[in-house]
Short mmCIF file of C-alpha atoms in Angstrom, two decimals:
data_model
loop_
_atom_site.label_atom_id
_atom_site.label_comp_id
_atom_site.label_asym_id
_atom_site.label_seq_id
_atom_site.Cartn_x
_atom_site.Cartn_y
_atom_site.Cartn_z
CA MET A 1 0.00 0.00 0.00
CA LYS A 2 1.32 3.40 -0.89
CA THR A 3 2.16 5.83 1.90
CA ALA A 4 -0.41 8.35 0.61
CA ALA A 5 -3.13 5.73 0.74
CA ILE A 6 -2.16 4.73 4.25
CA THR A 7 -2.10 8.34 5.38
CA GLY A 8 -5.52 9.00 3.88
CA ALA A 9 -7.03 5.96 5.54
CA ILE A 10 -5.60 6.90 8.90
CA ALA A 11 -6.89 10.45 8.56
CA PHE A 12 -10.42 9.04 8.36
CA ILE A 13 -10.01 6.65 11.29
CA ALA A 14 -7.44 8.54 13.31
CA PHE A 15 -9.35 7.99 16.50
CA THR A 16 -9.04 4.23 16.03
CA ALA A 17 -5.26 4.35 16.04
CA ALA A 18 -5.29 6.46 19.18
CA ALA A 19 -7.83 4.15 20.79
CA VAL A 20 -5.82 1.04 19.96
CA ALA A 21 -2.76 2.64 21.48
CA GLN A 22 -4.80 3.50 24.56
CA SER A 23 -6.12 -0.06 24.87
CA ASN A 24 -2.54 -1.37 25.13
CA LEU A 25 -1.85 0.72 28.23
CA ASP A 26 -3.43 -1.49 30.87
CA ALA A 27 -0.71 -0.64 33.38
CA PHE A 28 -1.83 2.97 33.52
CA PRO A 29 -4.59 4.30 35.77
CA VAL A 30 -8.05 5.04 34.44
CA GLN A 31 -7.73 7.96 32.07
CA PRO A 32 -9.34 11.27 33.03
CA ASP A 33 -11.82 13.12 30.88
CA TYR A 34 -9.99 15.30 28.38
CA VAL A 35 -9.95 17.06 25.02
CA ALA A 36 -6.78 16.58 22.98
CA VAL A 37 -5.89 18.23 19.68
CA MET A 38 -3.40 16.23 17.60
CA GLN A 39 -1.63 17.47 14.47
CA ALA A 40 -0.58 15.17 11.64
CA LEU A 41 3.04 15.56 10.55
CA ASP A 42 4.84 14.61 7.36
CA LYS A 43 8.04 12.52 7.27
CA ASN A 44 10.06 15.66 7.97
CA GLY A 45 7.96 16.59 11.00
CA LYS A 46 6.14 19.48 9.31
CA PRO A 47 2.39 19.98 10.01
CA VAL A 48 0.04 18.65 7.34
CA ASP A 49 -3.66 17.98 7.15
CA PRO A 50 -5.55 16.84 9.08
CA THR A 51 -5.90 18.07 12.65
CA VAL A 52 -7.70 15.58 14.89
CA THR A 53 -9.63 16.57 18.03
CA THR A 54 -10.28 13.69 20.43
CA THR A 55 -12.67 13.95 23.37
CA HIS A 56 -12.61 11.22 26.03
CA HIS A 57 -15.22 10.45 28.67
CA ASP A 58 -15.67 7.30 30.72
CA GLY A 59 -13.82 5.01 28.31
CA MET A 60 -15.48 6.37 25.17
CA PHE A 61 -13.81 8.47 22.49
CA LEU A 62 -15.19 11.00 20.02
CA SER A 63 -12.71 11.99 17.32
CA GLU A 64 -13.22 14.73 14.72
CA THR A 65 -11.00 14.88 11.64
CA LEU A 66 -11.41 17.80 9.23
CA ARG A 67 -10.24 17.41 5.65
CA ASP A 68 -11.31 19.33 2.52
CA GLY A 69 -14.36 20.79 4.24
CA THR A 70 -15.71 17.40 5.35
CA LYS A 71 -15.56 16.43 9.01
CA SER A 72 -15.14 12.68 9.64
CA ILE A 73 -16.28 11.75 13.13
CA GLY A 74 -15.58 8.54 15.02
CA PHE A 75 -17.16 7.20 18.21
CA GLY A 76 -16.26 4.10 20.16
CA PRO A 77 -14.55 2.51 23.15
CA ASP A 78 -10.81 2.34 23.62
CA SER A 79 -10.34 -0.47 21.11
CA ASN A 80 -10.89 -0.60 17.37
CA ASP A 81 -14.04 -2.77 17.55
CA PRO A 82 -16.81 -1.80 17.38
CA VAL A 83 -16.74 1.69 15.88
CA LEU A 84 -19.30 4.18 14.66
CA ARG A 85 -18.28 6.73 12.03
CA TRP A 86 -20.14 9.47 10.25
CA SER A 87 -19.33 12.38 7.95
CA ARG A 88 -20.55 15.97 8.18
CA GLN A 89 -20.25 18.41 5.26
CA ALA A 90 -19.14 22.02 5.66
CA ASP A 91 -22.79 23.15 5.67
CA GLY A 92 -23.64 20.73 8.50
CA GLN A 93 -25.25 17.98 6.43
CA ILE A 94 -24.57 14.44 7.63
CA THR A 95 -24.19 12.33 4.49
CA PHE A 96 -22.51 9.08 5.54
CA LEU A 97 -22.57 6.60 8.44
CA GLU A 98 -20.84 3.31 9.13
CA LEU A 99 -21.12 0.83 11.99
CA LEU A 100 -18.51 -1.93 11.95
CA LEU A 101 -18.06 -4.92 14.24
CA ARG A 102 -15.34 -7.30 13.12
CA ASP A 103 -15.36 -11.01 13.83
CA ARG A 104 -12.84 -11.57 16.58
CA LYS A 105 -10.42 -14.06 15.06
CA PRO A 106 -6.78 -14.59 16.01
CA ASP A 107 -4.53 -12.14 14.19
CA THR A 108 -1.89 -13.53 11.87
CA ALA A 109 0.44 -10.84 13.20
CA THR A 110 0.43 -11.07 17.00
CA PRO A 111 1.12 -7.77 18.78
CA GLU A 112 3.67 -7.82 21.55
CA ALA A 113 3.04 -6.06 24.83
CA PRO A 114 4.17 -2.42 24.78
CA GLN A 115 7.83 -2.16 25.74
CA PRO A 116 9.16 0.94 27.52
CA LEU A 117 11.87 2.89 25.72
CA ALA A 118 14.61 4.78 27.52
CA LYS A 119 13.25 8.10 26.35
CA VAL A 120 11.17 10.86 27.93
CA SER A 121 9.80 13.87 26.03
CA THR A 122 7.92 17.07 26.79
CA ILE A 123 5.25 17.83 24.18
CA ALA A 124 3.03 20.93 24.39
CA GLY A 125 4.06 21.24 28.04
CA GLU A 126 3.15 17.62 28.85
CA ARG A 127 5.73 15.10 30.03
CA CYS A 128 5.45 11.65 28.45
CA THR A 129 7.29 8.33 28.31
CA TRP A 130 7.91 6.49 25.05
CA ARG A 131 6.80 2.91 24.49
CA GLU A 132 7.01 0.66 21.46
CA THR A 133 4.68 -2.05 20.23
CA ALA A 134 5.72 -4.43 17.47
CA SER A 135 4.02 -7.46 15.97
CA LYS A 136 5.49 -10.83 15.15
CA SER A 137 5.66 -11.32 11.40
CA PRO A 138 3.43 -14.25 10.33
CA SER A 139 6.16 -15.36 7.91
CA PRO A 140 9.63 -14.25 6.78
CA GLY A 141 9.69 -11.36 4.36
CA ILE A 142 6.33 -9.86 5.42
CA PHE A 143 6.65 -6.28 6.67
CA ILE A 144 5.23 -5.51 10.09
CA ALA A 145 5.37 -1.89 11.23
CA ARG A 146 6.45 -0.76 14.66
CA GLU A 147 4.27 1.68 16.59
CA GLN A 148 5.80 4.10 19.07
CA THR A 149 3.66 6.12 21.47
CA CYS A 150 4.49 8.75 24.02
CA VAL A 151 2.19 8.48 27.04
CA THR A 152 1.54 10.83 29.95
CA ASP A 153 1.58 9.59 33.54
CA ASP A 154 -2.22 9.42 33.50
CA GLY A 155 -2.31 7.29 30.34
CA ILE A 156 -3.00 9.80 27.55
CA VAL A 157 -1.22 9.17 24.25
CA ILE A 158 0.13 12.52 23.02
CA GLU A 159 2.38 11.41 20.16
CA THR A 160 2.16 8.40 17.87
CA ARG A 161 4.49 7.16 15.16
CA LEU A 162 4.03 4.12 12.93
CA LEU A 163 7.47 3.34 11.53
CA ALA A 164 8.57 1.57 8.37
CA PRO A 165 11.67 -0.69 8.51
CA ASN A 166 13.89 2.28 7.66
CA ASP A 167 12.31 4.23 10.58
CA VAL A 168 10.50 6.63 8.22
CA PRO A 169 7.06 7.40 9.73
CA ILE A 170 4.13 5.96 7.80
CA TYR A 171 1.96 8.20 9.94
CA HIS A 172 2.86 10.60 12.69
CA THR A 173 0.66 12.69 15.01
CA ARG A 174 1.66 15.02 17.84
CA LEU A 175 -0.27 16.87 20.53
CA THR A 176 -0.82 20.61 20.12
CA SER A 177 -3.13 21.12 23.13
CA LEU A 178 -4.57 19.08 25.99
CA ASP A 179 -7.43 20.13 28.29
CA ARG A 180 -8.21 17.85 31.24
CA ARG A 181 -11.73 18.80 32.22
CA ALA A 182 -15.07 17.20 33.03
CA ILE A 183 -16.80 16.05 29.85
CA ALA A 184 -20.59 15.83 29.77
CA PRO A 185 -22.02 12.74 28.03
CA ALA A 186 -23.82 15.01 25.55
CA GLU A 187 -20.43 16.26 24.29
CA ILE A 188 -19.52 12.86 22.86
CA ASP A 189 -22.90 11.28 22.09
CA PRO A 190 -23.61 10.85 18.37
CA PRO A 191 -26.72 12.62 17.02
CA SER A 192 -29.66 10.34 17.80
CA GLU A 193 -31.43 11.06 14.51
CA ILE A 194 -28.69 9.44 12.42
CA LEU A 195 -29.18 6.15 14.29
CA THR A 196 -32.52 5.46 12.62
CA ALA A 197 -33.42 4.01 9.24
CA GLU A 198 -35.93 6.83 8.76
CA PHE A 199 -33.21 9.47 8.63
CA TRP A 200 -31.38 7.75 5.78
CA LEU A 201 -34.43 6.53 3.84
CA ARG A 202 -36.52 9.71 4.04
CA PRO A 203 -37.30 10.58 0.38
CA ILE A 204 -35.32 13.57 -0.81
CA ARG A 205 -37.85 14.44 -3.52
CA SER A 206 -40.89 12.86 -5.14
CA HIS A 207 -40.59 10.91 -8.39
CA ASN A 208 -43.28 10.10 -10.91
CA ALA A 209 -44.13 6.46 -11.43
CA ASP A 210 -42.47 4.82 -14.45
CA PRO A 211 -44.92 2.44 -16.21
CA SER A 212 -41.96 0.61 -17.76
CA LYS A 213 -40.69 -0.30 -14.27
CA PRO A 214 -43.60 -1.83 -12.35
CA ASP A 215 -43.49 -2.88 -8.70
CA PHE A 216 -42.51 -6.49 -8.12
CA ASP A 217 -41.83 -9.11 -5.43
CA ILE A 218 -39.46 -11.90 -6.51
CA THR A 219 -37.78 -14.76 -4.63
CA LEU A 220 -34.78 -16.50 -6.17
CA GLU A 221 -32.93 -19.56 -4.85
CA THR A 222 -29.76 -21.55 -5.44
CA VAL A 223 -29.63 -25.34 -5.54
CA SER A 224 -27.95 -25.22 -2.12
CA GLY A 225 -30.88 -23.36 -0.53
CA SER A 226 -29.60 -19.79 -0.35
CA THR A 227 -32.29 -17.21 -1.17
CA ILE A 228 -32.59 -13.67 -2.45
CA ARG A 229 -35.78 -11.64 -2.12
CA LEU A 230 -36.14 -8.58 -4.33
CA LEU A 231 -38.71 -5.80 -4.09
CA ARG A 232 -39.08 -2.77 -6.35
CA HIS A 233 -41.14 0.36 -5.94
CA TYR A 234 -39.27 2.50 -8.42
CA PRO A 235 -36.91 4.19 -7.77
CA TRP A 236 -36.64 2.23 -4.51
CA TYR A 237 -35.20 -1.29 -4.38
CA TYR A 238 -34.92 -3.90 -1.62
CA ARG A 239 -32.62 -6.91 -1.65
CA GLU A 240 -32.48 -9.52 1.12
CA GLN A 241 -29.99 -12.35 0.79
CA ARG A 242 -29.92 -15.30 3.22
CA ASP A 243 -27.34 -18.06 3.02
CA ARG A 244 -27.53 -21.54 4.49
CA GLY A 245 -24.75 -20.73 6.94
CA GLY A 246 -26.95 -18.07 8.57
CA SER A 247 -25.40 -14.96 7.03
CA LEU A 248 -27.72 -12.13 6.06
CA ARG A 249 -27.38 -9.16 3.72
CA VAL A 250 -30.05 -6.48 3.36
CA LYS A 251 -29.83 -3.47 1.08
CA ILE A 252 -32.41 -0.72 0.55
CA TRP A 253 -31.58 1.99 -1.95
CA ASN A 254 -32.92 4.71 -4.22
CA GLU A 255 -31.60 4.26 -7.74
CA LEU A 256 -31.94 7.95 -8.62
CA GLU A 257 -30.56 9.56 -5.46
CA ALA A 258 -27.46 7.53 -4.39
CA GLN A 259 -29.31 7.06 -1.11
CA GLY A 260 -29.79 3.97 1.00
CA ILE A 261 -28.66 1.52 3.69
CA SER A 262 -26.64 -1.66 3.42
CA TYR A 263 -26.48 -4.18 6.31
CA ARG A 264 -24.52 -7.41 6.58
CA ARG A 265 -24.32 -10.01 9.35
CA ALA A 266 -22.12 -13.11 9.15
CA GLY A 267 -21.02 -14.91 12.30
CA GLY A 268 -19.50 -12.29 14.59
CA TYR A 269 -19.03 -9.82 11.74
CA ARG A 270 -21.50 -6.98 11.21
CA ARG A 271 -21.42 -3.90 9.05
CA LEU A 272 -23.99 -1.20 8.37
CA THR A 273 -23.43 1.56 5.83
CA ALA A 274 -25.89 4.40 5.23
CA ALA A 275 -25.65 7.41 2.93
CA ARG A 276 -27.55 10.36 1.50
CA PRO A 277 -26.32 12.70 -1.24
CA ALA A 278 -25.24 16.22 -0.34
CA ASP A 279 -27.31 19.18 -1.53
CA ASP A 280 -25.08 19.51 -4.57
CA GLY A 281 -25.92 15.92 -5.52
CA SER A 282 -22.49 14.48 -4.77
CA ALA A 283 -22.60 10.92 -3.46
CA SER A 284 -20.50 9.50 -0.61
CA PHE A 285 -21.36 5.86 -1.32
CA LYS A 286 -22.49 3.80 -4.32
CA PHE A 287 -25.24 1.30 -3.56
CA ASP A 288 -25.91 0.19 -7.13
CA GLU A 289 -23.05 -2.14 -8.10
CA THR A 290 -23.87 -2.19 -11.82
CA THR A 291 -21.40 -0.54 -14.18
CA GLY A 292 -23.26 -0.91 -17.49
CA LYS A 293 -25.64 -3.15 -19.41
CA ILE A 294 -24.52 -5.31 -22.33
CA SER A 295 -26.73 -7.93 -23.95
CA LEU A 296 -25.23 -11.42 -24.04
CA GLY A 297 -27.53 -12.48 -26.88
CA LYS A 298 -29.17 -15.30 -24.95
CA VAL A 299 -32.88 -15.73 -24.10
CA GLU A 300 -34.50 -18.12 -21.60
CA ALA A 301 -37.93 -18.85 -20.14
CA VAL A 302 -38.43 -18.94 -16.36
CA LEU A 303 -41.80 -19.40 -14.62
CA GLY A 304 -43.46 -19.03 -18.00
CA GLU A 305 -41.81 -15.64 -18.69
CA SER A 306 -39.18 -14.83 -21.29
CA CYS A 307 -35.98 -13.07 -20.19
CA GLU A 308 -32.76 -11.92 -21.87
CA TRP A 309 -29.29 -12.23 -20.35
CA PHE A 310 -27.30 -9.04 -19.70
CA ASP A 311 -23.87 -8.35 -18.24
CA LEU A 312 -24.39 -5.60 -15.67
CA MET A 313 -20.72 -5.31 -14.66
CA PRO A 314 -18.90 -5.28 -18.01
CA GLY A 315 -15.17 -4.86 -17.84
CA VAL A 316 -14.95 -5.59 -14.10
CA GLN A 317 -12.30 -8.11 -13.12
CA ASN A 318 -12.69 -10.60 -10.25
CA ALA A 319 -16.43 -9.90 -9.97
CA GLY A 320 -19.49 -10.31 -12.14
CA ASN A 321 -23.23 -9.67 -12.19
CA ARG A 322 -25.19 -11.26 -15.01
CA GLN A 323 -28.98 -11.22 -14.96
CA CYS A 324 -31.75 -12.60 -17.11
CA LEU A 325 -34.22 -9.71 -17.32
CA THR A 326 -37.78 -9.48 -18.56
CA ARG A 327 -38.78 -6.57 -20.78
CA ASP A 328 -39.91 -4.62 -17.72
CA GLY A 329 -36.69 -5.31 -15.81
CA LEU A 330 -37.60 -8.24 -13.57
CA PRO A 331 -34.56 -10.46 -12.86
CA LEU A 332 -35.57 -14.12 -13.23
CA LYS A 333 -32.04 -15.49 -13.05
CA LEU A 334 -28.88 -14.15 -11.46
CA ASN A 335 -25.30 -15.26 -11.94
CA ILE A 336 -23.19 -13.47 -9.35
CA SER A 337 -19.47 -14.19 -9.26
CA GLY A 338 -16.46 -13.12 -7.25
CA MET A 339 -13.35 -14.54 -5.62
CA ASN A 340 -13.34 -17.31 -8.30
CA LEU A 341 -16.78 -18.46 -7.15
CA ALA A 342 -20.11 -18.34 -9.02
CA PHE A 343 -23.53 -18.15 -7.43
CA PRO A 344 -26.43 -18.93 -9.80
CA TYR A 345 -29.94 -18.04 -8.61
CA SER A 346 -33.24 -18.83 -10.30
CA ALA A 347 -36.67 -17.33 -9.54
CA THR A 348 -39.05 -19.60 -7.61
CA SER A 349 -41.84 -17.05 -7.18
CA LEU A 350 -42.79 -13.88 -9.01
CA ARG A 351 -45.52 -11.33 -8.43
CA ARG A 352 -46.11 -7.98 -10.06
CA ARG A 353 -47.97 -6.20 -7.26
CA ALA A 354 -48.05 -2.88 -5.47
CA VAL A 355 -45.10 -2.63 -3.07
CA ALA A 356 -45.10 -0.15 -0.18
CA LEU A 357 -41.90 1.45 1.08
CA SER A 358 -42.85 0.24 4.57
CA GLU A 359 -42.22 -3.33 3.37
CA MET A 360 -38.54 -2.52 2.85
CA ARG A 361 -37.30 -3.03 6.40
CA LEU A 362 -33.99 -3.71 8.11
CA PRO A 363 -33.66 -6.27 10.93
CA ALA A 364 -34.66 -4.81 14.29
CA GLU A 365 -31.09 -5.05 15.61
CA ALA A 366 -29.51 -3.09 12.76
CA PHE A 367 -29.53 0.29 14.56
CA SER A 368 -29.48 -1.04 18.13
CA LEU A 369 -26.29 0.34 19.68
CA ASP A 370 -26.41 -2.38 22.33
CA GLU A 371 -26.01 -4.95 19.56
CA TRP A 372 -22.84 -3.13 18.46
CA GLY A 373 -21.44 -2.97 22.00
CA LEU A 374 -21.95 0.78 22.25
CA PRO A 375 -23.76 2.69 25.02
CA ALA A 376 -27.19 4.13 24.36
CA VAL A 377 -27.36 7.79 23.40
CA ARG A 378 -28.31 9.82 26.46
#
């Protein structure tokens, strides 16, 4: 991964890096409430974007990273799982949200316990002691970075460096100000309205019905018993995919507005992504995975209806989406591929009927913060 890409990713999740560093400091006392402002530095130690403001209260962190007029905000405990993130535009619009809970599996690179370094620094008037955490490489020749953190006596990380083998920082942040003060819960709580499906699915504008795209309710299955249920109330679509192993994927989206919610649950892994376009129409997330529509020159009959095969992801490597569509756009067969696997689905039921938006629902637990291991908004 290129350094620029790494730096950009860390700018968005800067609070995670700080939180991970904090979670490794079990020997320190319980951290006080505080507000810390950290400045990103380039490899020469010069200030660069972004500046990250982290607020801590009772084991929870709120981190705000400003870049190019968009504020990326993170909320979570002092570890990297789970985490809630959202984005706020310069005019105050909230246009993106993500909840992520990773399956807790053993890491291939096992972190060592933080080791003290024989070095003490004073940063922005705060004394701190340096520690280093490295990971065991899973195999020879695989690069594992070293992380160095400078920590105050009360456990606050005020400088962090992730070092390449030649000791050049991959990322580097340093404290510019620290305010130890009582933090009210309301200062770190996420906005309650963004934790509802209604906020993200509220229609932005009305659209006239398109007679060429009627409402439908279709169920498709594989020979192994996995199912996909599709609903359409144009321009709204609903897709629910259930696999035999118990995994679930639900997606609700507006084809014309780059607006919707995607939810996935598989074992201990969960991810929810929600987005709305900004006032200027710019999109922060793409829900429709199609990249085009090319006829494959093949026609079939399914459930007594004729359909024609189309490639809906032409030119895409390592993934595919081919569908057999009726004249009014009903998919009667799907051939979804990726990771060298193919998943053919065939319709087992089909109804052209009026579909209400209220039928397009997420599982009840999707926006339950308790399910994500986060405290309720107060």
